[in-house]
Short mmCIF file of C-alpha atoms in Angstrom, two decimals:
data_model
loop_
_atom_site.label_atom_id
_atom_site.label_comp_id
_atom_site.label_asym_id
_atom_site.label_seq_id
_atom_site.Cartn_x
_atom_site.Cartn_y
_atom_site.Cartn_z
CA MET A 245 -73.32 93.69 119.38
CA HIS A 246 -71.93 96.24 121.83
CA ASP A 247 -71.96 97.23 125.49
CA PRO A 248 -72.39 100.68 127.04
CA THR A 249 -69.42 102.92 126.34
CA PRO A 250 -66.67 102.25 128.90
CA GLU A 251 -65.65 104.92 131.35
CA ALA A 252 -63.12 107.37 130.00
CA ALA A 253 -59.85 107.79 131.83
CA PRO A 254 -57.72 110.93 131.68
CA PRO A 255 -55.50 110.70 128.62
CA SER A 256 -51.81 110.24 129.10
CA SER A 257 -49.78 112.86 127.26
CA SER A 258 -46.82 110.50 127.16
CA ALA A 259 -48.68 107.79 125.24
CA GLN A 260 -50.50 109.66 122.51
CA PRO A 261 -50.96 107.75 119.23
CA PRO A 262 -49.30 109.33 116.19
CA GLU A 263 -52.73 109.97 114.63
CA ALA A 264 -53.43 112.56 117.35
CA ALA A 265 -50.68 114.91 116.16
CA THR A 266 -51.57 114.40 112.49
CA LEU A 267 -55.24 115.11 113.13
CA THR A 268 -54.33 118.22 115.12
CA ARG A 269 -52.35 119.56 112.14
CA PHE A 270 -55.22 118.68 109.80
CA LEU A 271 -57.85 120.55 111.83
CA ALA A 272 -55.60 123.60 112.22
CA ALA A 273 -54.89 123.85 108.47
CA ASP A 274 -56.78 125.95 105.94
CA PRO A 275 -59.09 124.22 103.41
CA ALA A 276 -56.35 123.80 100.82
CA GLY A 277 -54.00 122.44 103.46
CA ARG A 278 -56.59 119.92 104.60
CA THR A 279 -56.96 118.65 101.05
CA ARG A 280 -53.19 118.21 100.85
CA LEU A 281 -53.09 116.41 104.21
CA ALA A 282 -56.05 114.10 103.39
CA PRO A 283 -56.19 113.66 99.60
CA ALA A 284 -57.74 110.18 99.80
CA VAL A 285 -60.54 111.43 102.06
CA ALA A 286 -61.17 114.45 99.84
CA GLU A 287 -61.36 112.20 96.79
CA ALA A 288 -63.69 109.72 98.49
CA VAL A 289 -66.29 112.19 99.81
CA GLY A 290 -65.44 115.33 97.84
CA ALA A 291 -63.32 118.25 99.04
CA ASP A 292 -66.38 120.45 99.63
CA ARG A 293 -68.16 117.80 101.67
CA MET A 294 -65.03 117.14 103.73
CA GLU A 295 -64.75 120.83 104.46
CA GLU A 296 -68.41 121.00 105.54
CA ILE A 297 -67.86 118.18 108.03
CA VAL A 298 -64.70 119.76 109.43
CA GLU A 299 -66.35 123.18 109.79
CA ALA A 300 -69.35 121.62 111.55
CA THR A 301 -66.97 119.86 113.95
CA LEU A 302 -65.04 123.07 114.69
CA ALA A 303 -68.32 124.87 115.27
CA ARG A 304 -69.10 122.35 118.03
CA THR A 305 -65.66 122.48 119.63
CA GLY A 306 -64.50 126.00 118.92
CA THR A 307 -60.90 126.78 118.05
CA PRO A 308 -58.07 126.18 118.67
CA VAL A 309 -58.41 122.44 119.24
CA THR A 310 -56.25 119.74 120.77
CA VAL A 311 -56.52 116.02 120.02
CA THR A 312 -55.86 113.56 122.83
CA ASP A 313 -56.34 109.84 123.33
CA SER A 314 -58.80 108.13 125.69
CA PRO A 315 -60.37 104.68 126.13
CA ASP A 316 -63.25 106.01 123.99
CA GLY A 317 -60.96 106.96 121.10
CA LEU A 318 -59.42 110.22 119.92
CA ILE A 319 -61.03 113.28 121.55
CA VAL A 320 -61.03 116.62 119.73
CA THR A 321 -61.35 119.34 122.38
CA GLY A 322 -61.82 123.08 122.00
CA PRO A 323 -63.16 125.95 124.14
CA ARG A 324 -66.81 125.04 123.38
CA GLY A 325 -66.70 121.28 123.84
CA SER A 326 -65.42 117.95 122.56
CA VAL A 327 -66.21 115.35 119.91
CA ARG A 328 -64.84 111.87 119.27
CA ALA A 329 -62.79 111.13 116.18
CA TRP A 330 -61.03 108.33 114.33
CA ALA A 331 -58.15 108.75 111.89
CA ARG A 332 -55.91 106.49 109.85
CA GLN A 333 -52.65 107.74 108.40
CA THR A 334 -49.82 106.65 106.12
CA PRO A 335 -46.83 104.96 107.81
CA ASP A 336 -44.79 108.15 107.58
CA GLY A 337 -47.58 110.21 109.15
CA GLN A 338 -47.65 112.70 106.29
CA GLU A 339 -51.23 112.02 105.11
CA ILE A 340 -54.57 111.00 106.57
CA THR A 341 -56.09 108.11 104.63
CA GLY A 342 -59.24 107.63 106.69
CA LEU A 343 -61.21 110.04 108.86
CA LEU A 344 -64.35 109.92 110.98
CA LEU A 345 -65.68 112.81 113.10
CA GLU A 346 -68.65 112.22 115.37
CA GLY A 347 -71.63 114.44 114.69
CA ALA A 348 -72.57 114.91 118.34
CA PRO A 349 -70.82 116.47 121.35
CA TYR A 350 -68.78 114.09 123.48
CA ALA A 351 -69.38 113.74 127.20
CA PRO A 352 -67.37 111.28 129.33
CA PRO A 353 -69.67 108.49 130.55
CA ALA A 354 -70.77 108.40 134.16
CA ARG A 355 -68.62 106.44 136.57
CA ARG A 356 -69.58 102.81 136.71
CA SER A 357 -70.13 100.64 139.75
CA PRO A 358 -66.86 99.72 141.49
CA LEU A 359 -68.03 96.10 141.57
CA PRO A 360 -67.19 94.01 138.49
CA THR A 361 -70.19 93.03 136.38
CA PRO A 362 -69.86 89.28 137.19
CA VAL A 363 -70.01 90.08 140.93
CA VAL A 364 -73.17 92.19 140.47
CA TRP A 365 -74.75 89.49 138.29
CA LEU A 366 -73.93 86.66 140.71
CA THR A 367 -75.20 88.68 143.67
CA TYR A 368 -78.50 89.24 141.86
CA VAL A 369 -78.82 85.54 141.04
CA LEU A 370 -78.00 84.55 144.62
CA VAL A 371 -80.65 86.89 146.06
CA LEU A 372 -83.23 85.61 143.57
CA ALA A 373 -82.29 82.00 144.32
CA LEU A 374 -82.63 82.51 148.07
CA TRP A 375 -85.98 84.21 147.59
CA ASN A 376 -87.33 81.35 145.48
CA VAL A 377 -85.97 78.71 147.85
CA PHE A 378 -87.48 80.51 150.82
CA THR A 379 -90.87 80.96 149.11
CA LEU A 380 -91.22 77.38 147.95
CA TRP A 381 -89.78 75.70 151.00
CA THR A 382 -91.98 77.73 153.39
CA ALA A 383 -95.21 77.65 151.33
CA ALA A 384 -98.20 77.13 153.63
CA ASP A 385 -100.29 75.34 150.99
CA ARG A 386 -100.19 74.02 147.43
CA THR A 387 -101.63 77.23 146.01
CA SER A 388 -98.78 79.28 147.47
CA TRP A 389 -96.27 76.74 146.18
CA CYS A 390 -97.77 76.96 142.68
CA ALA A 391 -97.58 80.76 142.81
CA GLY A 392 -93.88 80.60 143.67
CA THR A 393 -93.24 78.01 140.97
CA ALA A 394 -95.03 80.11 138.32
CA THR A 395 -92.93 83.12 139.29
CA LEU A 396 -89.77 81.02 139.01
CA ALA A 397 -90.90 79.67 135.63
CA ALA A 398 -91.50 83.21 134.34
CA PHE A 399 -87.95 84.13 135.36
CA VAL A 400 -86.54 81.03 133.67
CA VAL A 401 -88.45 81.72 130.44
CA PHE A 402 -87.22 85.31 130.38
CA ALA A 403 -83.64 84.41 131.33
CA GLU A 404 -83.39 81.56 128.83
CA GLY A 405 -85.04 83.47 125.99
CA HIS A 406 -83.96 87.06 126.48
CA GLY A 407 -80.81 86.48 128.51
CA ALA A 408 -79.05 84.38 125.84
CA PRO A 409 -77.44 81.92 128.29
CA ALA A 410 -74.50 81.04 126.04
CA GLN A 411 -73.20 84.59 126.33
CA HIS A 412 -72.51 83.91 130.01
CA THR A 413 -69.76 81.79 131.49
CA ARG A 414 -70.52 78.30 132.73
CA VAL A 415 -70.18 79.48 136.34
CA ARG A 416 -73.03 81.96 135.92
CA ARG A 417 -75.21 79.50 134.03
CA ARG A 418 -74.64 76.72 136.56
CA THR A 419 -75.45 79.10 139.42
CA ALA A 420 -78.85 79.91 137.91
CA GLU A 421 -79.56 76.26 137.15
CA ALA A 422 -78.63 75.20 140.68
CA ALA A 423 -80.96 77.85 142.11
CA ALA A 424 -83.88 76.57 140.03
CA LEU A 425 -83.24 72.91 140.92
CA THR A 426 -82.92 73.71 144.62
CA ALA A 427 -86.23 75.54 144.57
CA LEU A 428 -88.03 72.78 142.65
CA ALA A 429 -86.75 70.14 145.06
CA SER A 430 -89.30 71.50 147.52
CA ALA A 431 -92.00 69.68 145.51
CA TYR A 432 -91.51 66.70 147.81
CA ARG A 433 -93.55 68.68 150.42
CA LEU A 434 -96.68 68.84 148.26
CA PRO A 435 -98.36 65.64 149.54
CA THR A 436 -98.26 67.04 153.08
CA LEU A 437 -99.64 70.49 152.24
CA PRO A 438 -103.31 71.57 152.21
CA THR A 439 -104.79 72.63 148.88
CA GLY A 440 -105.48 76.26 149.72
CA HIS A 441 -107.50 78.78 147.67
CA PHE A 442 -106.89 80.82 144.55
CA THR A 443 -105.12 84.04 145.52
CA VAL A 444 -104.06 87.30 143.91
CA ALA A 445 -100.45 86.11 144.21
CA LEU A 446 -101.19 83.02 142.11
CA GLY A 447 -103.09 85.05 139.50
CA THR A 448 -100.24 87.55 139.26
CA ALA A 449 -97.63 84.80 138.92
CA LEU A 450 -99.61 83.05 136.18
CA ALA A 451 -100.04 86.37 134.35
CA LEU A 452 -96.28 86.96 134.54
CA LEU A 453 -95.61 83.49 133.16
CA ALA A 454 -98.12 83.90 130.32
CA GLY A 455 -96.72 87.33 129.49
CA ALA A 456 -93.14 86.03 129.38
CA VAL A 457 -94.11 83.13 127.12
CA CYS A 458 -96.12 85.34 124.75
CA LEU A 459 -93.43 88.02 124.59
CA LEU A 460 -90.72 85.47 123.86
CA ALA A 461 -92.79 83.60 121.25
CA ALA A 462 -93.74 86.82 119.43
CA ALA A 463 -90.10 87.99 119.36
CA ARG A 464 -88.82 84.63 118.10
CA LEU A 465 -91.46 84.32 115.38
CA HIS A 466 -91.26 87.94 114.26
CA HIS A 467 -90.49 88.74 110.64
CA TRP A 468 -90.74 91.91 108.57
CA ARG A 469 -92.47 90.26 105.59
CA THR A 470 -89.72 91.51 103.25
CA PRO A 471 -87.33 88.59 102.69
CA VAL A 472 -84.18 88.51 100.60
CA SER A 473 -84.88 87.70 96.96
CA GLN A 474 -83.17 84.32 97.13
CA PRO A 475 -81.98 82.21 100.08
CA LEU A 476 -78.35 82.79 101.01
CA LEU A 477 -75.57 80.37 101.86
CA PHE A 478 -74.79 80.51 105.58
CA PRO A 479 -71.34 82.19 105.65
CA LEU A 480 -69.87 80.27 108.59
CA GLU A 481 -68.97 76.69 109.45
CA GLY A 482 -69.19 74.89 112.78
CA THR A 483 -71.38 75.75 115.79
CA TRP A 484 -72.66 79.29 116.19
CA TYR A 485 -74.95 81.10 118.58
CA VAL A 486 -77.34 83.90 117.63
CA ILE A 487 -76.54 86.60 120.18
CA GLN A 488 -78.79 89.18 118.46
CA GLY A 489 -81.68 88.17 116.19
CA GLY A 490 -85.46 88.10 115.99
CA GLY A 491 -87.79 90.96 116.91
CA ARG A 492 -88.03 93.24 119.90
CA PRO A 493 -86.75 92.77 122.59
CA LEU A 494 -84.37 90.05 121.37
CA ASN A 495 -82.57 92.11 118.76
CA HIS A 496 -81.09 95.55 119.45
CA HIS A 497 -80.78 96.13 115.68
CA THR A 498 -84.55 96.60 115.26
CA ARG A 499 -84.33 100.33 116.00
CA VAL A 500 -82.08 100.92 112.96
CA PRO A 501 -84.18 100.60 109.76
CA GLU A 502 -81.49 99.15 107.48
CA GLN A 503 -80.32 96.72 110.19
CA ARG A 504 -83.71 95.77 111.62
CA ALA A 505 -83.37 92.06 110.69
CA ALA A 506 -79.61 91.78 111.28
CA LEU A 507 -77.89 88.88 113.01
CA ASP A 508 -74.93 88.89 115.39
CA LEU A 509 -73.27 85.48 115.52
CA VAL A 510 -70.73 84.26 118.07
CA GLY A 511 -68.82 81.00 117.88
CA LEU A 512 -69.25 78.24 120.45
CA GLY A 513 -66.48 75.97 121.65
CA PRO A 514 -66.71 72.22 122.34
CA TYR A 515 -68.32 72.77 125.77
CA GLY A 516 -70.92 75.26 124.60
CA SER A 517 -69.13 78.40 125.80
CA ARG A 518 -68.21 81.28 123.54
CA THR A 519 -64.91 81.91 125.31
CA ARG A 520 -62.18 80.25 127.35
CA PRO A 521 -60.76 81.91 130.48
CA GLY A 522 -58.76 84.99 129.51
CA ARG A 523 -59.40 88.35 127.92
CA GLU A 524 -57.30 88.02 124.77
CA LEU A 525 -59.05 87.84 121.41
CA THR A 526 -57.85 84.32 120.71
CA ALA A 527 -59.77 83.10 123.78
CA TYR A 528 -63.02 83.58 121.84
CA ALA A 529 -64.23 80.63 119.79
CA ALA A 530 -65.31 82.91 116.94
CA TYR A 531 -62.04 84.75 116.44
CA GLY A 532 -60.19 84.02 113.21
CA ARG A 533 -62.77 81.60 111.81
CA PRO A 534 -63.37 81.90 108.05
CA VAL A 535 -66.22 83.96 106.62
CA ARG A 536 -67.44 82.93 103.17
CA SER A 537 -69.61 84.70 100.63
CA PRO A 538 -73.31 84.00 101.16
CA CYS A 539 -74.22 84.78 97.55
CA HIS A 540 -73.11 85.76 94.07
CA GLY A 541 -72.38 89.47 94.02
CA ARG A 542 -70.07 92.36 93.29
CA VAL A 543 -67.98 93.86 96.06
CA ILE A 544 -68.98 97.51 96.48
CA SER A 545 -67.04 98.23 99.68
CA ALA A 546 -64.29 96.48 101.62
CA ALA A 547 -61.90 97.41 104.43
CA THR A 548 -59.16 95.41 106.11
CA THR A 549 -56.84 97.83 107.96
CA ILE A 550 -58.96 98.84 110.97
CA PRO A 551 -57.51 97.38 114.21
CA ASP A 552 -59.45 95.03 116.46
CA GLN A 553 -61.05 96.37 119.60
CA ARG A 554 -59.99 95.03 122.96
CA PRO A 555 -62.69 92.68 124.33
CA GLY A 556 -65.20 94.59 126.41
CA GLU A 557 -64.13 98.02 125.12
CA VAL A 558 -65.40 100.19 122.28
CA ARG A 559 -63.11 102.89 120.94
CA TYR A 560 -64.62 105.19 118.35
CA GLN A 561 -64.14 103.59 114.93
CA PRO A 562 -66.10 103.21 111.69
CA LEU A 563 -69.29 101.39 112.67
CA TYR A 564 -68.73 98.22 110.63
CA GLY A 565 -64.96 98.05 111.08
CA ASN A 566 -63.34 95.75 108.55
CA HIS A 567 -66.12 94.61 106.25
CA VAL A 568 -67.30 93.36 102.89
CA PHE A 569 -70.47 94.71 101.23
CA LEU A 570 -71.91 92.75 98.31
CA ASP A 571 -74.36 93.97 95.68
CA THR A 572 -76.47 91.10 94.33
CA GLY A 573 -78.34 93.30 91.87
CA ARG A 574 -81.42 93.10 94.08
CA GLU A 575 -80.11 93.93 97.56
CA ILE A 576 -76.96 94.74 99.51
CA ILE A 577 -75.49 92.08 101.82
CA LYS A 578 -73.23 93.40 104.59
CA LEU A 579 -70.73 91.35 106.61
CA ALA A 580 -68.89 93.25 109.33
CA HIS A 581 -66.36 93.25 112.21
CA LEU A 582 -63.78 91.18 110.34
CA ARG A 583 -60.20 90.58 111.48
CA PRO A 584 -57.67 93.17 110.25
CA GLY A 585 -55.61 91.92 107.34
CA SER A 586 -57.93 89.00 106.62
CA VAL A 587 -60.18 90.47 103.91
CA THR A 588 -59.37 88.80 100.58
CA VAL A 589 -61.44 90.92 98.17
CA LYS A 590 -61.55 94.52 97.00
CA PRO A 591 -64.21 96.78 95.48
CA GLY A 592 -65.13 95.68 91.96
CA ASP A 593 -64.42 91.99 92.53
CA VAL A 594 -67.19 89.51 91.70
CA VAL A 595 -67.54 86.66 94.18
CA GLU A 596 -69.39 83.36 94.16
CA PRO A 597 -71.22 81.62 97.03
CA GLY A 598 -68.73 79.94 99.36
CA GLU A 599 -65.76 82.07 98.30
CA LEU A 600 -63.54 83.15 101.20
CA LEU A 601 -64.05 86.81 102.15
CA GLY A 602 -62.13 87.11 105.40
CA GLU A 603 -62.12 86.01 109.03
CA VAL A 604 -64.21 86.86 112.09
CA GLY A 605 -62.65 89.68 114.09
CA ASN A 606 -63.55 92.41 116.55
CA SER A 607 -63.17 95.66 114.61
CA GLY A 608 -65.68 98.51 114.56
CA ASN A 609 -68.56 98.86 117.04
CA SER A 610 -67.94 95.49 118.68
CA THR A 611 -67.18 94.34 122.21
CA GLU A 612 -66.30 90.73 121.38
CA PRO A 613 -65.42 88.76 118.23
CA HIS A 614 -68.55 88.06 116.20
CA LEU A 615 -69.96 88.34 112.70
CA HIS A 616 -72.59 90.95 111.93
CA LEU A 617 -74.73 90.07 108.91
CA HIS A 618 -77.67 91.84 107.35
CA ALA A 619 -79.32 92.47 103.99
CA GLU A 620 -80.98 95.73 102.94
CA ARG A 621 -82.95 97.10 100.04
CA ASP A 622 -83.86 100.78 99.65
CA GLY A 623 -82.64 101.48 103.17
CA LEU A 624 -84.73 98.77 104.87
CA GLY A 625 -83.48 95.54 106.41
CA LEU A 626 -84.68 92.25 104.89
CA ASP A 627 -85.54 88.96 106.57
CA LEU A 628 -82.64 86.56 106.07
CA ARG A 629 -83.17 83.09 104.65
CA PHE A 630 -80.52 80.40 104.17
CA THR A 631 -80.39 77.28 102.03
CA ASP A 632 -78.58 75.28 104.72
CA VAL A 633 -80.27 76.61 107.89
CA ARG A 634 -83.99 76.07 108.44
CA GLY A 635 -86.36 77.97 110.68
CA ARG A 636 -86.30 81.32 112.41
CA LEU A 637 -83.05 82.91 113.50
CA TYR A 638 -83.71 84.35 116.94
CA ARG A 639 -81.56 85.25 119.92
CA GLY A 640 -80.55 82.13 121.80
CA ARG A 641 -80.65 79.72 118.86
CA ARG A 642 -77.70 77.43 118.16
CA ILE A 643 -76.75 76.84 114.53
CA ARG A 644 -74.59 73.93 113.47
CA VAL A 645 -73.39 73.92 109.87
#
């Protein structure tokens, strides 16, 4: 689950992270020097492969390069262009222990609207509410009123199904609900209105409503017909909300083959909201909650040292952040975006269903604390099934375990 990349600000030379200087030395070194500066990386991917990646990066940027910090992450800049990078180093700064270089040129994102997103959203809702109120309260006959009601119903179906209401604050949700109730209150006028005749407006509104219902139903019922070999144990406890799940357009993972049936799960608090007022990580109901093994399997990859992202921002990091990947012998189960320092297993460990793996965090390609979960076999995502959760897992569904 992620938002568009935030706008980059000019880096401050007085607040550069130590990794920037270490990465600059690494990129300026000769091949043997790079192997000495990043022995763990060379061992993990092979010295030749590491050198190929570095040379491809320098071909994009040109030399010499400088490494600076930005809200988007470390930026490697040369005379030909820039790329984003991520690096992890030893405490003394002498060696690089983790390295990621983006395979595409970096361009700062376009400037965003000066209005905060909540203001834009609330303005849109207010305009829509006024339009519906005006249409229904000024309808000349029952046919016109029905056309306005069908249009409102199509919006509600789309907003409730595709908009994932629990991802919004209670203020936004209550605003939309109040608009709908105010519009529907105009039904008291119906006994005094003439019947009217079928119009193009009514036909269009009914078509919109039918299209919204069909689109939502198809996305919620979608499956890839390739399920996991055996049902899994749901890895979380308490109340959770599926923020990404189902088929298009309810699940942004569908465009990535190995993640096509993935779930993004956010925690819900006692009042149904995913967050309390405030922007700190601990304000999110999901943050720090335990993640348990969904199956019997062998740990084939684990990470626990990648820092959390700030809510609403995405610095360039390894995609999954802190994670645990399990090999069941039939498929690979991936759990991602865990809290730094919380992962309790290491590669080679064998885990049982229900065993603690870590805690929900916000590391990797994540804009708010949540758990990413998917299963894959031969590079294709598999439909998830759980022993303790029945039915389809689509965007907008609440799960209580």
